[in-house]
Tab-separated table of C-alpha atoms in Angstrom:
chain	number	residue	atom	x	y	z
C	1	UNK	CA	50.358	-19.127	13.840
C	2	UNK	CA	48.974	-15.157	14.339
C	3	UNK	CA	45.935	-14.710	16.270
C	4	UNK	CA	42.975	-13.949	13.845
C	5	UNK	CA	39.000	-13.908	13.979
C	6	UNK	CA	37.210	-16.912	12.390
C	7	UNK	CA	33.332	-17.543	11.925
C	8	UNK	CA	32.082	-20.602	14.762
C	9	UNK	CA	28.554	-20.733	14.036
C	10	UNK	CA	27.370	-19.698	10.542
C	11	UNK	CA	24.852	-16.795	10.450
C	12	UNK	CA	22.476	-15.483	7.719
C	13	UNK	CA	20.854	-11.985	7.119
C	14	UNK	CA	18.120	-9.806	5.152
C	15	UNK	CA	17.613	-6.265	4.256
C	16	UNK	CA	14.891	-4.907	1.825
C	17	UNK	CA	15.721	-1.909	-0.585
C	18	UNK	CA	13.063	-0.514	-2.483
C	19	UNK	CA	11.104	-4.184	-2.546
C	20	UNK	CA	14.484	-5.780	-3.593
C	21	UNK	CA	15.536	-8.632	-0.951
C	22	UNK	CA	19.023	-9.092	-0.327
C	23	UNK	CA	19.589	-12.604	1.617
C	24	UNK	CA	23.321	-12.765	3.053
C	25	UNK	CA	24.576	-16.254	4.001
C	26	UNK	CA	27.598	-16.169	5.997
C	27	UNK	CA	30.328	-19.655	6.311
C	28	UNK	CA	33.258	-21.075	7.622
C	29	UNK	CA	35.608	-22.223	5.073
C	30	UNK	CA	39.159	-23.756	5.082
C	31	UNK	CA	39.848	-24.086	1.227
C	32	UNK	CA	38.968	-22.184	-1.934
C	33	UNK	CA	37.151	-25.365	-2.874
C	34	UNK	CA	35.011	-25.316	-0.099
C	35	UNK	CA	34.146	-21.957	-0.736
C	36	UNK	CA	33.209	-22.358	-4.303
C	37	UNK	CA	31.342	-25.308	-3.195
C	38	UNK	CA	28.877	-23.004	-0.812
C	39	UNK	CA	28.552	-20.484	-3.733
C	40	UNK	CA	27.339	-23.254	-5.995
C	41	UNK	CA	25.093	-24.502	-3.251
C	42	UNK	CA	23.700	-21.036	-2.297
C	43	UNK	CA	22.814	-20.849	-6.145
C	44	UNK	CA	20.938	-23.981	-6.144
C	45	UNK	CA	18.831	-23.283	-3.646
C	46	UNK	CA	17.916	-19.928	-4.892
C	47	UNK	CA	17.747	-20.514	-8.144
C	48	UNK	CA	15.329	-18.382	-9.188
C	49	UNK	CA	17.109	-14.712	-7.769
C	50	UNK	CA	18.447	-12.931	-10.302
C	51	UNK	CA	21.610	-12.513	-8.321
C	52	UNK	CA	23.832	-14.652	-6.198
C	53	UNK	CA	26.967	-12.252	-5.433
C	54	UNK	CA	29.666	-13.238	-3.137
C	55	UNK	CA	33.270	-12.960	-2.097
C	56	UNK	CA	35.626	-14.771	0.295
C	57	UNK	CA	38.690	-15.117	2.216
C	58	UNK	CA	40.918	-18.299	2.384
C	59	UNK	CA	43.811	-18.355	4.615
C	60	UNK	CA	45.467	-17.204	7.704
C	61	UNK	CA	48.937	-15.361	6.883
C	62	UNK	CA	48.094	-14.365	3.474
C	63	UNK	CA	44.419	-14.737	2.756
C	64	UNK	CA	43.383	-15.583	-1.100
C	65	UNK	CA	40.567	-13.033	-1.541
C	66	UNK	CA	38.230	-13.440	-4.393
C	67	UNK	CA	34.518	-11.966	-5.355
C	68	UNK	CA	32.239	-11.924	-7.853
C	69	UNK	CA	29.528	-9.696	-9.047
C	70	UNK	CA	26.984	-12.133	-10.688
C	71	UNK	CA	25.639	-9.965	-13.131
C	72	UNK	CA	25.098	-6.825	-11.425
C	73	UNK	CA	27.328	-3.894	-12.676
C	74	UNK	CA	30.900	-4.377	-11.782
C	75	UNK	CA	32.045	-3.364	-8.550
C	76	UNK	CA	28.615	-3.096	-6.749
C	77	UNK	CA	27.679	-6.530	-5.638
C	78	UNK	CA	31.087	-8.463	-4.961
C	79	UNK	CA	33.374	-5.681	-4.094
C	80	UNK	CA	31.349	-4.364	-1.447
C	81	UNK	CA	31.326	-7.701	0.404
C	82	UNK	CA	34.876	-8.687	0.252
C	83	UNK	CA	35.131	-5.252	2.020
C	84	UNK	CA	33.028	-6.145	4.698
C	85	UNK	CA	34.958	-9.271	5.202
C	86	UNK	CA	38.201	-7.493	5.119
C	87	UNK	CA	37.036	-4.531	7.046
C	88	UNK	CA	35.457	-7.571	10.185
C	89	UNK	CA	39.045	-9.063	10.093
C	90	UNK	CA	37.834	-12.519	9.853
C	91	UNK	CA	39.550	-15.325	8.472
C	92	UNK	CA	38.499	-18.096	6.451
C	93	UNK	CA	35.087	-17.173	5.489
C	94	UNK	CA	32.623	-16.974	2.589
C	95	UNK	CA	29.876	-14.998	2.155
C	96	UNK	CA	26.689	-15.293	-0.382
C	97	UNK	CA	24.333	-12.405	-1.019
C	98	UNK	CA	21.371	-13.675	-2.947
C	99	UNK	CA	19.241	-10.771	-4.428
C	100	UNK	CA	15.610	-10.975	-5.573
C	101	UNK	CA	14.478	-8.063	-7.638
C	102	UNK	CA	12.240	-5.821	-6.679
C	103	UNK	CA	11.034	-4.013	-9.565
C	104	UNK	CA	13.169	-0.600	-9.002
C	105	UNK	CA	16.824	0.416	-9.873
C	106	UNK	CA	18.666	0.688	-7.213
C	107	UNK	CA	21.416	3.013	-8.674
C	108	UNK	CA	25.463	2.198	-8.573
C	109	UNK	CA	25.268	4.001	-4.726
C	110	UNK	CA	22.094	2.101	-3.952
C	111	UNK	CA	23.435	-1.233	-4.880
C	112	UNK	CA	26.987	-0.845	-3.313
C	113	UNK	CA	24.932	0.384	0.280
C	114	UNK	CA	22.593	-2.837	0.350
C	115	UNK	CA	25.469	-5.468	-0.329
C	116	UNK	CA	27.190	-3.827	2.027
C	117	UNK	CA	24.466	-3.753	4.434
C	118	UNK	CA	23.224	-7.382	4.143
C	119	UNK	CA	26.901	-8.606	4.411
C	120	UNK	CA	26.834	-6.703	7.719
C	121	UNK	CA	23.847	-8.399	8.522
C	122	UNK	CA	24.743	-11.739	8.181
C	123	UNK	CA	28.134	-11.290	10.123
C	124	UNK	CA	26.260	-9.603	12.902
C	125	UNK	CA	24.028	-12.965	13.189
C	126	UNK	CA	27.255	-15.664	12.834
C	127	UNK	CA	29.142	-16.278	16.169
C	128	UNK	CA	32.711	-15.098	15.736
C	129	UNK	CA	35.564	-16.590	17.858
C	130	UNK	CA	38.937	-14.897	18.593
C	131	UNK	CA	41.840	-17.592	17.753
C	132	UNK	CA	44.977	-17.435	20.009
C	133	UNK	CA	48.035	-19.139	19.267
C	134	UNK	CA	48.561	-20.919	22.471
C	135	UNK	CA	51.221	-23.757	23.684
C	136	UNK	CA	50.169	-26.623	25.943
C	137	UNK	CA	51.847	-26.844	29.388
C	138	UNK	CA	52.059	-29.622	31.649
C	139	UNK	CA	52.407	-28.339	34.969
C	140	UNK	CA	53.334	-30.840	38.404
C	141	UNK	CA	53.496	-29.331	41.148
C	142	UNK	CA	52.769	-30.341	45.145
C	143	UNK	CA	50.063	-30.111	46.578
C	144	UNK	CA	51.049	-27.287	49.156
C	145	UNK	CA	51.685	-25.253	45.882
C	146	UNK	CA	48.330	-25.648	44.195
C	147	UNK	CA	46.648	-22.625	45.191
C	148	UNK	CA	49.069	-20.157	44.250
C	149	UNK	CA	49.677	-21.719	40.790
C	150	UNK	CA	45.823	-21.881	40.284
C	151	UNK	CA	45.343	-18.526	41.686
C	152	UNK	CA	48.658	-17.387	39.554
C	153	UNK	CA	46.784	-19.174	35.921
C	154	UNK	CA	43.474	-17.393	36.726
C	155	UNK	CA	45.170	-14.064	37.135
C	156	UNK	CA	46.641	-14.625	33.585
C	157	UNK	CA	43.827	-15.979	31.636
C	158	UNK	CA	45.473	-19.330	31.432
C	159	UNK	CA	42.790	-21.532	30.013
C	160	UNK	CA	43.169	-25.079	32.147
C	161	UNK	CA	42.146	-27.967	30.858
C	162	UNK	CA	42.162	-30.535	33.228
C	163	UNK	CA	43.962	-31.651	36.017
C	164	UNK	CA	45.234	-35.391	37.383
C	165	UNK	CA	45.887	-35.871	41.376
C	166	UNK	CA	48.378	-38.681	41.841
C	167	UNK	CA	51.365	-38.171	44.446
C	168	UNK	CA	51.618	-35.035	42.814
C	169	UNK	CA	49.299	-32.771	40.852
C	170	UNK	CA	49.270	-32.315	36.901
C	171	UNK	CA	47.652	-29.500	35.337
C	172	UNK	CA	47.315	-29.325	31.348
C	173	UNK	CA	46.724	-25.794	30.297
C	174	UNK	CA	46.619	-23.592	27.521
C	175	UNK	CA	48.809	-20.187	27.607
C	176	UNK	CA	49.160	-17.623	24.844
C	177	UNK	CA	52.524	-18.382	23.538
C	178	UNK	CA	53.271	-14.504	23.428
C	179	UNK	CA	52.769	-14.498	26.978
C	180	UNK	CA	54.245	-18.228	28.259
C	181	UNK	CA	57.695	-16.644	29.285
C	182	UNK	CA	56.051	-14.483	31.649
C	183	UNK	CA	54.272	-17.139	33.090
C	184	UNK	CA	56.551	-19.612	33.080
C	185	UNK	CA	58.604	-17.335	35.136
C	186	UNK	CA	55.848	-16.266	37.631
C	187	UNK	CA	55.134	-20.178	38.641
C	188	UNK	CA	58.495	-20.867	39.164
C	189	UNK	CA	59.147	-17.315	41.368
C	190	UNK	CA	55.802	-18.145	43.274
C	191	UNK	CA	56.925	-21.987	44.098
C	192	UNK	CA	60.499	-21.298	44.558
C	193	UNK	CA	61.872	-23.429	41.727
C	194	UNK	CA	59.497	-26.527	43.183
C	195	UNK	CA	57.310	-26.430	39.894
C	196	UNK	CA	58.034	-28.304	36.889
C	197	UNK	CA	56.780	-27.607	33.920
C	198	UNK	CA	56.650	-29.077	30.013
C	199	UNK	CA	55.579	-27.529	26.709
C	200	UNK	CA	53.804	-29.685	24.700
C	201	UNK	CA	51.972	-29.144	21.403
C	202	UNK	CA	50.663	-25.786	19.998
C	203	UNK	CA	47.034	-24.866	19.491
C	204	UNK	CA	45.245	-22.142	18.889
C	205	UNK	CA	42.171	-21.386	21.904
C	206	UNK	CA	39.613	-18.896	22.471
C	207	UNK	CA	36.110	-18.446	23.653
C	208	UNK	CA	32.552	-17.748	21.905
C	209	UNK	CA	29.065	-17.530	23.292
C	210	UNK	CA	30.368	-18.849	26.961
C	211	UNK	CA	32.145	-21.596	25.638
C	212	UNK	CA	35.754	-22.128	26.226
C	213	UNK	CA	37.308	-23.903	23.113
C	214	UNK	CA	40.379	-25.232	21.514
C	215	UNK	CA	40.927	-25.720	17.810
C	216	UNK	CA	44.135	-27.822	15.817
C	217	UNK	CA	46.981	-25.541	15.004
């Protein structure tokens, strides 16, 4: 698991050059498959554009990267979109750039500019979420030693879950896993040893437009 950017809410984009449209459609994808599957489905629905250029990313450690030019000269239309995508650092996504012409050449520098700038486009309108690789702690503790533990997780960004009262107190949280030690060792210098606390499974967890989420590892 390595933290990475991924796409949370799809986005689409437009720019004009010289009466040419250039329509960026911007997706989350897990598979090559999937990807190919948008492309195709971007193509249907603009069937009639001359061009439907695109490129993607697939995986996490090693992304498969693959574009395609769709008719326009080679290396102006795919190329400059994968570089957006690499250059935004976002994993597991697909991007579509549908072009309708407008009548005038755009020249190899003209064409490389707007594919570049509608792929911008469309990432600027997706929501993009920061994945951390975090491990799940369950943490019991008394109740005299609530506050500082809950004051000690807010100071480090713990994310927290949820938390049972019984006889005790049981708080399920999220912690970056690069950073658990650390806390780990803070709870149990701030309670004197009287904390216990289990790691459970790992996740990754992060937070876009307000929203506090966790995803499958």
């Amino acid at each position: 698991m390595i933290r990475h950017k991924a796409i949370y809410a799809p986005g689409s984009g437009e720019i004009v050059e010289k009466k040419s449209r250039f329509i960026a459609h911007v997706q989350s994808v897990e598979t090559v498959e999937e990807a190919q599957n948008f492309i195709e489905e971007i193509k249907k629905k603009y069937w009639d554009a001359r061009h439907n250029c695109s490129a993607f990313s697939v995986g996490v450690d090693q992304p498969l990267t693959r574009f395609s030019d769709d008719g326009e000269p080679g290396g102006t239309a795919g190329k400059p979109i994968l570089e957006v995508i690499l250059g935004s650092e976002v994993r597991n996504i697909v991007i579509v750039v549908t072009r309708y012409f407008g009548g005038t050449l755009l020249g190899t520098g003209g064409l490389v500019r707007a594919y570049t700038e509608a792929s911008k486009q469309g990432l600027l309108n997706t929501t993009i979420v920061e994945k951390i690789p975090g491990i799940r702690l369950l943490i019991s503790t008394d109740y005299t030693d609530l506050g500082k533990i809950q004051y000690l997780l807010a100071q480090n960004d713990v994310m927290i879950e949820d938390s049972i009262y019984t006889d005790q107190v049981t708080i399920k949280a999220l912690a970056d896993v690069e950073l658990k030690d650390m806390i780990c060792k803070k709870l149990v210098e701030a309670t004197s040893g009287r904390v216990q606390i289990m790691e459970d499974d790992m996740v990754y967890f992060g937070e876009a437009a307000g929203e506090k989420l966790v995803f499958p590892e």
